[in-house]
Tab-separated table of C-alpha atoms in Angstrom:
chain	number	residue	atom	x	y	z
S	1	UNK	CA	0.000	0.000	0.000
S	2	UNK	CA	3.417	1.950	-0.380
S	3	UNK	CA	4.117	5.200	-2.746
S	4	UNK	CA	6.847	7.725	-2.277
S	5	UNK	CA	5.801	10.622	-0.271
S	6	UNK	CA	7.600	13.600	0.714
S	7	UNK	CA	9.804	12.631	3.884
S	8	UNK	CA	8.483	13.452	7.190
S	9	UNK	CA	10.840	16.393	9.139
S	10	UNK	CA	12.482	13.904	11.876
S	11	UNK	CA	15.801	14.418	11.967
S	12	UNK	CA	16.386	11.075	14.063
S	13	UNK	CA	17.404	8.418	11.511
S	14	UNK	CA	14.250	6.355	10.862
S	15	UNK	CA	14.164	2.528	12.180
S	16	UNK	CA	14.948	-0.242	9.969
S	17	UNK	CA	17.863	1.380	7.602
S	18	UNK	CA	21.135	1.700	8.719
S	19	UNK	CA	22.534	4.623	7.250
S	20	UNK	CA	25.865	3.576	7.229
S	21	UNK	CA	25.558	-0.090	5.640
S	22	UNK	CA	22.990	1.796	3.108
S	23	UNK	CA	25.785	4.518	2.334
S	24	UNK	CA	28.441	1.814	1.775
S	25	UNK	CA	25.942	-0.420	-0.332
S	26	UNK	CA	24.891	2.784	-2.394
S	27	UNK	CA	28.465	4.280	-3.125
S	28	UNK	CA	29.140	0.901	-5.632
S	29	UNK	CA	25.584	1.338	-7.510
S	30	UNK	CA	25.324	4.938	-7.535
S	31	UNK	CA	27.041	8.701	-7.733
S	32	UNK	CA	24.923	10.030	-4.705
S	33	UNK	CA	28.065	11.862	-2.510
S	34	UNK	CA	27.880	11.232	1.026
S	35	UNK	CA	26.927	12.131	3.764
S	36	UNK	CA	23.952	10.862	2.688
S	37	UNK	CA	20.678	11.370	5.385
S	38	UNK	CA	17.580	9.164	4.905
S	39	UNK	CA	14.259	9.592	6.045
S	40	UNK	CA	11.021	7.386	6.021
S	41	UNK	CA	8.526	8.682	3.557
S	42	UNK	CA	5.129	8.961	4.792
S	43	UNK	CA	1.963	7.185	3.996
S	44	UNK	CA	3.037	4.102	4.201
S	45	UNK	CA	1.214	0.941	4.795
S	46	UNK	CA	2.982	-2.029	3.976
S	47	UNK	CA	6.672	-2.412	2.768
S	48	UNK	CA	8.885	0.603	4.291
S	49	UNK	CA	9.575	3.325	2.458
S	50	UNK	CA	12.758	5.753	2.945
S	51	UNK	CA	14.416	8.759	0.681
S	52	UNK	CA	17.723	8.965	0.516
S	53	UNK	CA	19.177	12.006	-0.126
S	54	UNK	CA	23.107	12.560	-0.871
S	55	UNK	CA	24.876	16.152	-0.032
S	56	UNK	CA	23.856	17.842	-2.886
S	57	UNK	CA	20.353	17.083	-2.396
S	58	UNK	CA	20.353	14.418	-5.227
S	59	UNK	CA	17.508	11.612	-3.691
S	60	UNK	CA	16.996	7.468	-4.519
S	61	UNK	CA	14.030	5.488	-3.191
S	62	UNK	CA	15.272	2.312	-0.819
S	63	UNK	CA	12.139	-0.182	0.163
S	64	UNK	CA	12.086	-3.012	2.753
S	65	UNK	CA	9.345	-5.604	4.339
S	66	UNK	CA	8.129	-4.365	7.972
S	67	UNK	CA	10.173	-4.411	10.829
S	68	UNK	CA	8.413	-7.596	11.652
S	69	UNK	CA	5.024	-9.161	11.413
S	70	UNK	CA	6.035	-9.999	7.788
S	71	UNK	CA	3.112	-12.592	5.976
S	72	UNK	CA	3.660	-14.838	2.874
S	73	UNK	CA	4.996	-13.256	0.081
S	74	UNK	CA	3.405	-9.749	0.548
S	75	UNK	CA	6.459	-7.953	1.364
S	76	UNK	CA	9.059	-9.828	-1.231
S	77	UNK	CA	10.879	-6.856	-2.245
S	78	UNK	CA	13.251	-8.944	-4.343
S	79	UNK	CA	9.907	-9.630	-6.384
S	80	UNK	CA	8.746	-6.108	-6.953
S	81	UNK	CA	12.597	-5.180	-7.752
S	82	UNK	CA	11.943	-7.555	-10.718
S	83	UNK	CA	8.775	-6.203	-11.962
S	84	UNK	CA	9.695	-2.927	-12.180
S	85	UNK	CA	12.982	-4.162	-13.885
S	86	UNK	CA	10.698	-5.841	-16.465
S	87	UNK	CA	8.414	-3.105	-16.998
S	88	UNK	CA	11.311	-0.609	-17.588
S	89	UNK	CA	11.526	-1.160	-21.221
S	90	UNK	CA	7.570	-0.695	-21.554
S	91	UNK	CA	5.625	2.249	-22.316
S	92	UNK	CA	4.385	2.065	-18.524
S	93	UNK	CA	6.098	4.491	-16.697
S	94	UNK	CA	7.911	3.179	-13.703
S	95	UNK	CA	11.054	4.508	-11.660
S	96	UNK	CA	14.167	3.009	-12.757
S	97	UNK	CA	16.082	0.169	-10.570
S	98	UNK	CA	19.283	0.526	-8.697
S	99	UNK	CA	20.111	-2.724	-7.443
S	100	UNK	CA	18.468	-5.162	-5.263
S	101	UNK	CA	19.746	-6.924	-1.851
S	102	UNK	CA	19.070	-10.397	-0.945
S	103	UNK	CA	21.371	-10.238	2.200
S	104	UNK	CA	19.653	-9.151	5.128
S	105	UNK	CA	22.626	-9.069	7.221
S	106	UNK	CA	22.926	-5.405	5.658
S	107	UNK	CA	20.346	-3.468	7.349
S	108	UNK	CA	18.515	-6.499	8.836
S	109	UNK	CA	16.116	-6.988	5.584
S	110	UNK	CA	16.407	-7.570	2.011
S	111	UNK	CA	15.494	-4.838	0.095
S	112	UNK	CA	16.212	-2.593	-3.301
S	113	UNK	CA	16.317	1.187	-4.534
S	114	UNK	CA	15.101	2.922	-7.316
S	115	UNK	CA	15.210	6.161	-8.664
S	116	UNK	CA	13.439	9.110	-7.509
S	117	UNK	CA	10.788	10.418	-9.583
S	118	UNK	CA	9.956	14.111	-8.801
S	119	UNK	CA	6.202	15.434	-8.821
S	120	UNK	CA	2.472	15.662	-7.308
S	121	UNK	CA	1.353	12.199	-5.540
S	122	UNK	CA	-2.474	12.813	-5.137
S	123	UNK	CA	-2.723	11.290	-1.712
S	124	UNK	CA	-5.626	13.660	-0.270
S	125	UNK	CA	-7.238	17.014	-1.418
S	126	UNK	CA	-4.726	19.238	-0.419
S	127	UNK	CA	-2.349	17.690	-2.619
S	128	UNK	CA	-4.829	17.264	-5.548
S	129	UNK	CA	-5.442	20.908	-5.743
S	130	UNK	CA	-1.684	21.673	-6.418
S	131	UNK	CA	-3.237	20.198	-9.477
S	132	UNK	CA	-5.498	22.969	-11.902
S	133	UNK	CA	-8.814	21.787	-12.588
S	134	UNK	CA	-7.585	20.826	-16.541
S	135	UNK	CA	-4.609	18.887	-15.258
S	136	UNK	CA	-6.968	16.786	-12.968
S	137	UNK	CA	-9.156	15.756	-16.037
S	138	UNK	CA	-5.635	15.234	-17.992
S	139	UNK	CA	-4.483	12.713	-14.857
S	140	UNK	CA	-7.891	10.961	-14.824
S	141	UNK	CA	-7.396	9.775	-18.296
S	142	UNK	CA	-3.794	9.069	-18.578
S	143	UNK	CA	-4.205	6.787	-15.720
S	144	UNK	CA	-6.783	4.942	-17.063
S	145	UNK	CA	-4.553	4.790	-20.134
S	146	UNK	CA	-1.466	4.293	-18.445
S	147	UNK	CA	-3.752	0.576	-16.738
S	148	UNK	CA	-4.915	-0.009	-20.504
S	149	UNK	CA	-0.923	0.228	-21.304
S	150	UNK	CA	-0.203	-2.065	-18.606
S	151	UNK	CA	-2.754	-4.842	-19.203
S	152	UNK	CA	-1.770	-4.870	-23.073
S	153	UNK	CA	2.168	-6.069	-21.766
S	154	UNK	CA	3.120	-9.019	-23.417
S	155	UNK	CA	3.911	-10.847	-20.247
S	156	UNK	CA	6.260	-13.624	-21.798
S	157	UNK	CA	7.880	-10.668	-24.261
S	158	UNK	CA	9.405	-8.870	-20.354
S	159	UNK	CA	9.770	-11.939	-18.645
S	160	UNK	CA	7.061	-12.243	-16.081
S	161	UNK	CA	5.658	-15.113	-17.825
S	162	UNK	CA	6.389	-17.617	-14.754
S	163	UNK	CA	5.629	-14.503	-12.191
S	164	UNK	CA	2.561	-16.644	-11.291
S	165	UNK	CA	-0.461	-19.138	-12.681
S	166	UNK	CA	-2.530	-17.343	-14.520
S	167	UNK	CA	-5.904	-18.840	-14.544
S	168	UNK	CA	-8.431	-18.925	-11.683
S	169	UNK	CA	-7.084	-15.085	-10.577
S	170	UNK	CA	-10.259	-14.366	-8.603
S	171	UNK	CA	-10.329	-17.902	-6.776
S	172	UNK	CA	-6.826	-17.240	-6.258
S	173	UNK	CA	-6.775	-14.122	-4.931
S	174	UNK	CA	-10.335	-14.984	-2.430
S	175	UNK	CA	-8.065	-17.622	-1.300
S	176	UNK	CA	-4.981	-15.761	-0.344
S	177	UNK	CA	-6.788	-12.966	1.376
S	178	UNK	CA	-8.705	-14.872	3.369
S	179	UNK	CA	-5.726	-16.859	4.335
S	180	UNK	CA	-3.945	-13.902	5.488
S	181	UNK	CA	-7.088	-13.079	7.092
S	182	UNK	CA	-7.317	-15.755	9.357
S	183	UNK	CA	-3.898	-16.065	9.778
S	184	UNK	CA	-3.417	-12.058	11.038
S	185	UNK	CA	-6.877	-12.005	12.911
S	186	UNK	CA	-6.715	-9.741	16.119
S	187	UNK	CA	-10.651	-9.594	16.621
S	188	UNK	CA	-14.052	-10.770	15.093
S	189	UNK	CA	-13.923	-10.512	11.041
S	190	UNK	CA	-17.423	-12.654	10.318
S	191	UNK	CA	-18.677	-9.730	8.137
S	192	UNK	CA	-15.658	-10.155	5.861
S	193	UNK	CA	-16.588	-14.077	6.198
S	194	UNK	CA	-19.978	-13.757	5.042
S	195	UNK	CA	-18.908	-11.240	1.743
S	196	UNK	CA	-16.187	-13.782	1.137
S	197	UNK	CA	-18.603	-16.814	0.494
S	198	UNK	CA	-20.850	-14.937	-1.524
S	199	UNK	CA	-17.961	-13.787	-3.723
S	200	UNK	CA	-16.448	-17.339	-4.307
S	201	UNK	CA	-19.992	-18.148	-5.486
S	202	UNK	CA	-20.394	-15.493	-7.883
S	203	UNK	CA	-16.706	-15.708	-10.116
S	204	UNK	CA	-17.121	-14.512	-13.196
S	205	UNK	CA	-15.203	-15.995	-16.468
S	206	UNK	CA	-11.646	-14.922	-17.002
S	207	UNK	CA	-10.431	-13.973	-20.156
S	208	UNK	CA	-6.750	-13.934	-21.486
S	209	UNK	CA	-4.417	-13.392	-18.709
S	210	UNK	CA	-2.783	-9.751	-17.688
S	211	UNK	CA	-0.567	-8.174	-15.185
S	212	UNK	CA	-2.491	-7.303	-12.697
S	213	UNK	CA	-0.400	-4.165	-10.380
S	214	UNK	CA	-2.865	-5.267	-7.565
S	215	UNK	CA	-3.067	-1.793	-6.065
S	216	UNK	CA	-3.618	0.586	-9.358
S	217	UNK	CA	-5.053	4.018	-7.714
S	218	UNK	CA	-4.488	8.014	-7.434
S	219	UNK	CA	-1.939	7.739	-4.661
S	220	UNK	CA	0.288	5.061	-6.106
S	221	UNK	CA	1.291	7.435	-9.041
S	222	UNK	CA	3.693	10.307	-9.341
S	223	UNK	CA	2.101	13.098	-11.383
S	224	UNK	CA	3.755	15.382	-13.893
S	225	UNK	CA	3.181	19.109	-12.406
S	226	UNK	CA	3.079	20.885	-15.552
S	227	UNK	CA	0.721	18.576	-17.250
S	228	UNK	CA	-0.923	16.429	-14.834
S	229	UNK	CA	-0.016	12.964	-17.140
S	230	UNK	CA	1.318	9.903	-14.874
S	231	UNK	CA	5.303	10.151	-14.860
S	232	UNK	CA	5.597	6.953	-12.672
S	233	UNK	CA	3.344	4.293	-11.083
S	234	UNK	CA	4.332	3.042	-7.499
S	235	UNK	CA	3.802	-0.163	-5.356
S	236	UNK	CA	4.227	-3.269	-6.953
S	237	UNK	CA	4.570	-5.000	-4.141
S	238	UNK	CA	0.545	-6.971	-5.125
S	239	UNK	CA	1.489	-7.563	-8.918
S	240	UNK	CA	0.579	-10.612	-10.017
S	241	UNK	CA	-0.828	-12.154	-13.485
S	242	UNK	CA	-4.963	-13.087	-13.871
S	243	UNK	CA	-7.829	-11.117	-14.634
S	244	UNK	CA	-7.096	-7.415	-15.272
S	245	UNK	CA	-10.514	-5.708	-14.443
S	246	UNK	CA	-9.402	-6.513	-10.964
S	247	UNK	CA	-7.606	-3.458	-11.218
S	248	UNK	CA	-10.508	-1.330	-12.652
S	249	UNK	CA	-12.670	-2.478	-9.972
S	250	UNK	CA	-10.379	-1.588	-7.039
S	251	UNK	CA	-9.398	1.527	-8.671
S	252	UNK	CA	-13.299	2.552	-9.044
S	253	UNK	CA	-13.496	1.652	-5.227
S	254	UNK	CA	-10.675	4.571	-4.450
S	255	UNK	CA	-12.184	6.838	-6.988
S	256	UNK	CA	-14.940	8.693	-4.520
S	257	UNK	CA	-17.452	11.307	-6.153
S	258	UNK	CA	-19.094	14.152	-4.534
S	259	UNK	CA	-22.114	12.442	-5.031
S	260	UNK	CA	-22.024	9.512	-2.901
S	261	UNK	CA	-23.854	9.596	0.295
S	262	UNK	CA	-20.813	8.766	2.644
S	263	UNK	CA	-17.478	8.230	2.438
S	264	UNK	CA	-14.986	4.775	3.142
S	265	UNK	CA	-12.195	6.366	2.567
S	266	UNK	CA	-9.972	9.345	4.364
S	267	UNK	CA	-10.177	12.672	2.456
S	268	UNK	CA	-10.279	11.214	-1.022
S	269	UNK	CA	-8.712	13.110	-3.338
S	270	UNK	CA	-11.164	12.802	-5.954
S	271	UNK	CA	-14.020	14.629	-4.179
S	272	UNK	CA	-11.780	17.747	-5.421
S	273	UNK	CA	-13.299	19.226	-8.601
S	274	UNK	CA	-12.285	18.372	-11.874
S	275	UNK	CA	-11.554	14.867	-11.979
S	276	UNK	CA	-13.458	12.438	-14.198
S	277	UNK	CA	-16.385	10.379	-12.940
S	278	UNK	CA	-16.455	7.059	-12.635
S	279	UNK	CA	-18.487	6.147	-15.492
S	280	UNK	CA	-15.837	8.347	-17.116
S	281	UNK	CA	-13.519	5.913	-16.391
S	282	UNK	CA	-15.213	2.932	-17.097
S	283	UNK	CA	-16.056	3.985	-20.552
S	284	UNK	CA	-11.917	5.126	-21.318
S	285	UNK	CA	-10.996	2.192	-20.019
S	286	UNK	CA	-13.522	-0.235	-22.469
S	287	UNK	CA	-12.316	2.037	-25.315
S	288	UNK	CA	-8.933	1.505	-24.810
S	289	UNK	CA	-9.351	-2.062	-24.577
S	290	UNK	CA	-12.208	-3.563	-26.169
S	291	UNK	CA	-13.160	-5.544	-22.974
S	292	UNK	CA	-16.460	-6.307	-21.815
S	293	UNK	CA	-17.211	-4.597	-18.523
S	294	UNK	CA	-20.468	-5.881	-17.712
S	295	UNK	CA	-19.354	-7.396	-14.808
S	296	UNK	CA	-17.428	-4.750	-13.373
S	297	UNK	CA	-19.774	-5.212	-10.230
S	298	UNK	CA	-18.332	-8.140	-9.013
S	299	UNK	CA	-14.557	-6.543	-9.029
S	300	UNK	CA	-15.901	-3.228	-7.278
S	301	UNK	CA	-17.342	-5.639	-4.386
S	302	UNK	CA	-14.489	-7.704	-4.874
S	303	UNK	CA	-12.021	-4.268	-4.274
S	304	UNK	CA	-13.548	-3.174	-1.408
S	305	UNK	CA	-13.157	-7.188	0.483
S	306	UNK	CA	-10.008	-7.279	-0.818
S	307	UNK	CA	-8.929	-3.838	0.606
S	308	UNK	CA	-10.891	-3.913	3.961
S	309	UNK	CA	-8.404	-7.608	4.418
S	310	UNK	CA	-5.143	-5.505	3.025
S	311	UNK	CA	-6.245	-2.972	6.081
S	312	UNK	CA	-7.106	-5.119	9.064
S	313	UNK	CA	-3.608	-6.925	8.009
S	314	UNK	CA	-2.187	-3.548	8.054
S	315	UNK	CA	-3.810	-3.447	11.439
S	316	UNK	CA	-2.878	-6.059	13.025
S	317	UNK	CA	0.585	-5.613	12.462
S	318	UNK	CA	0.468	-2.036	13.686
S	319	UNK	CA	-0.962	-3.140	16.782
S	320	UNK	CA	1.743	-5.678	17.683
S	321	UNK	CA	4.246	-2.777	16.345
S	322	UNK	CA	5.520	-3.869	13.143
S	323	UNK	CA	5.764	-0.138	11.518
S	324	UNK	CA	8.159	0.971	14.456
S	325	UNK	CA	7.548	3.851	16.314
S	326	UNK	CA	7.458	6.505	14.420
S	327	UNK	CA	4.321	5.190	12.570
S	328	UNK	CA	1.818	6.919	11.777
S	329	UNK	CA	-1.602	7.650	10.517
S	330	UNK	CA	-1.954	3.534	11.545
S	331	UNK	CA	-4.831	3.909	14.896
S	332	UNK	CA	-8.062	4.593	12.880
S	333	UNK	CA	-7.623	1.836	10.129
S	334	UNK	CA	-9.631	-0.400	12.492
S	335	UNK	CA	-12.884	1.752	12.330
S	336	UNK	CA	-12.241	2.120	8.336
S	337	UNK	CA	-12.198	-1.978	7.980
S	338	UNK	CA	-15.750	-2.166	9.398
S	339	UNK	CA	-16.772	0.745	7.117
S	340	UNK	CA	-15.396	-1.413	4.054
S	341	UNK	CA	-16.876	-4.582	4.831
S	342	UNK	CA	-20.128	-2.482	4.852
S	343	UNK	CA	-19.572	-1.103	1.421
S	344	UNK	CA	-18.089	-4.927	0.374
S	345	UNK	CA	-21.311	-6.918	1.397
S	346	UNK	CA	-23.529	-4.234	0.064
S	347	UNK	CA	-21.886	-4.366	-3.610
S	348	UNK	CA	-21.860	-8.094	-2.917
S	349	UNK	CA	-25.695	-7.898	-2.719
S	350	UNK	CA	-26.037	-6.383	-5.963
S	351	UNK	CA	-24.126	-8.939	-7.950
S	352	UNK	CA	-26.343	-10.896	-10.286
S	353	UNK	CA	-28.944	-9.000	-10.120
């Protein structure tokens, strides 16, 4: 749930990157000219996030799993070093790779670093409106483009053929989220239960086999300033291959209008004006693609279960202290997982009919 913020103003070098191992490791891979400072970028919820930044103010991106609390495969940064990698020949814009660390005798983790990429992350209003009204319409349709660009990869052609299987995506993915469910519980999750059994009785077809970035939203993309077009698309740490309109659905889930009657997520940024709708969306996306979205129901229900797990993960983890202390933002995600199963069993209830 990661993207690269601006860095908080604690001058205290963050937990879970030593400075001087990452200064050493850095000086081989690239010109950066110590002393180099670091700080953890804020926003995060999953993998750690920290900018580097050398003497003269020249920055690189470094990412690790939690501090502990680490589930599955979630936090394999080795794995999201080689995505990006793959996609960097692509028209999909991504941040370019540095090197990646298998060793965690270096800071205590493996993890990698990437380039930084400079501009507006959309994370809340405030930071939306640095964004003219024109440049928000501009964003809402190069993202939608950029996804189209994405789900039209060859995925053999980069090298991500064996990444994963790449039929049964939604059974897969039901599966694996409710494992991690159970598996991180810290309290009473039967309304996610009950919205998972009615979703693994509802899958709709597949068709032919995408990437699917698993997290595809306003925040996880760096936005040009003077144009408002994505310059770079964050958090890969969710990619897998299966059934692409997975990430339409979640997407429409983060994409809140002015019109709804309440609100599941923390100051949205696309309650600011000037952004497209979502039926705006929906119909760029079926342009761009020629796919049939008729069931585009199912993956917005299907989004909002598969978030409110991401989040009570995120939350059980926070409480046993897995983000360190100097997290933040982390205490009201339990009220905002009840809010989600809401909105999850409600779309639920309208599927099929």
């Amino acid at each position: 749930m990661d993207g690269v913020r601006a860095p908080t103003d604690d001058p205290e070098p963050p937990a879970g990157l030593d400075l001087e191992a990452i200064t050493d490791w850095l000086a081989s891979r690239t010109a950066l000219a110590p002393p180099l400072r670091a700080e953890r970028a804020t926003g995060g919820r999953s993998n750690l996030t920290y900018i580097v930044t050398d003497a003269n103010d020249r920055r690189v991106v470094v990412r690790r799993p939690p501090l502990h609390g680490v589930l599955s495969s979630a936090h394999d940064v080795a794995r999201e070093h080689r995505i990006l990698s793959a996609l960097g020949p692509t028209d999909v814009p991504v941040p370019s790779c540095l090197g990646v660390e298998d060793d965690p005798a270096i800071i205590g983790a493996p993890f990698y670093a990437m380039e930084y990429v400079g501009g507006i992350i959309a994370r809340d209003q405030a930071s939306a409106r640095r964004l003219p009204p024109d440049q928000r319409r501009t964003s809402s349709g190069s993202l939608v483009d950029v996804l189209a660009r994405l789900h039209a990869v060859d995925i053999d052609a980069v090298g991500l053929g064996d990444l994963a299987r790449r039929e049964d995506y939604l059974a897969r993915q039901l599966h694996r989220w409710h494992t991690q469910l159970e598996q991180g519980r810290t309290r009473d999750t039967s309304a996610l239960e009950d919205v998972h059994h009615r979703l693994a009785a509802e899958i709709p077809e597949q068709g032919p086999a995408t990437i699917v970035h698993g997290d595809y939203r306003l925040d996880n993309l760096v936005l040009d300033p003077s144009s408002g077009e994505v310059s770079a698309v964050l958090d890969w740490e969710l990619t897998t291959l299966g059934d692409p309109l997975a990430d339409l659905g979640l997407l429409l889930v983060y994409w809140v209008e002015a019109a709804d009657l309440s609100i599941a997520l923390p100051d949205p940024p696309t309650l600011v004006p000037g952004f497209a709708t979502r039926e705006q969306l929906v119909a760029r996306y079926a342009a761009a693609t020629g796919r049939d979205l008729s069931d585009i129901g199912y993956y917005v229900a299907f989004g909002y279960w598969k978030l409110a797990c991401i989040l009570e993960g995120v939350h059980g983890r926070y409480v046993s202290g897995a983000y360190g202390p100097d997290a933040e933002g982390f205490a009201e995600l339990g009220d905002l997982v009840s809010v989600l199963a809401e909105r999850a069993a409600t779309a639920a209830a309208e599927v099929g009919r």
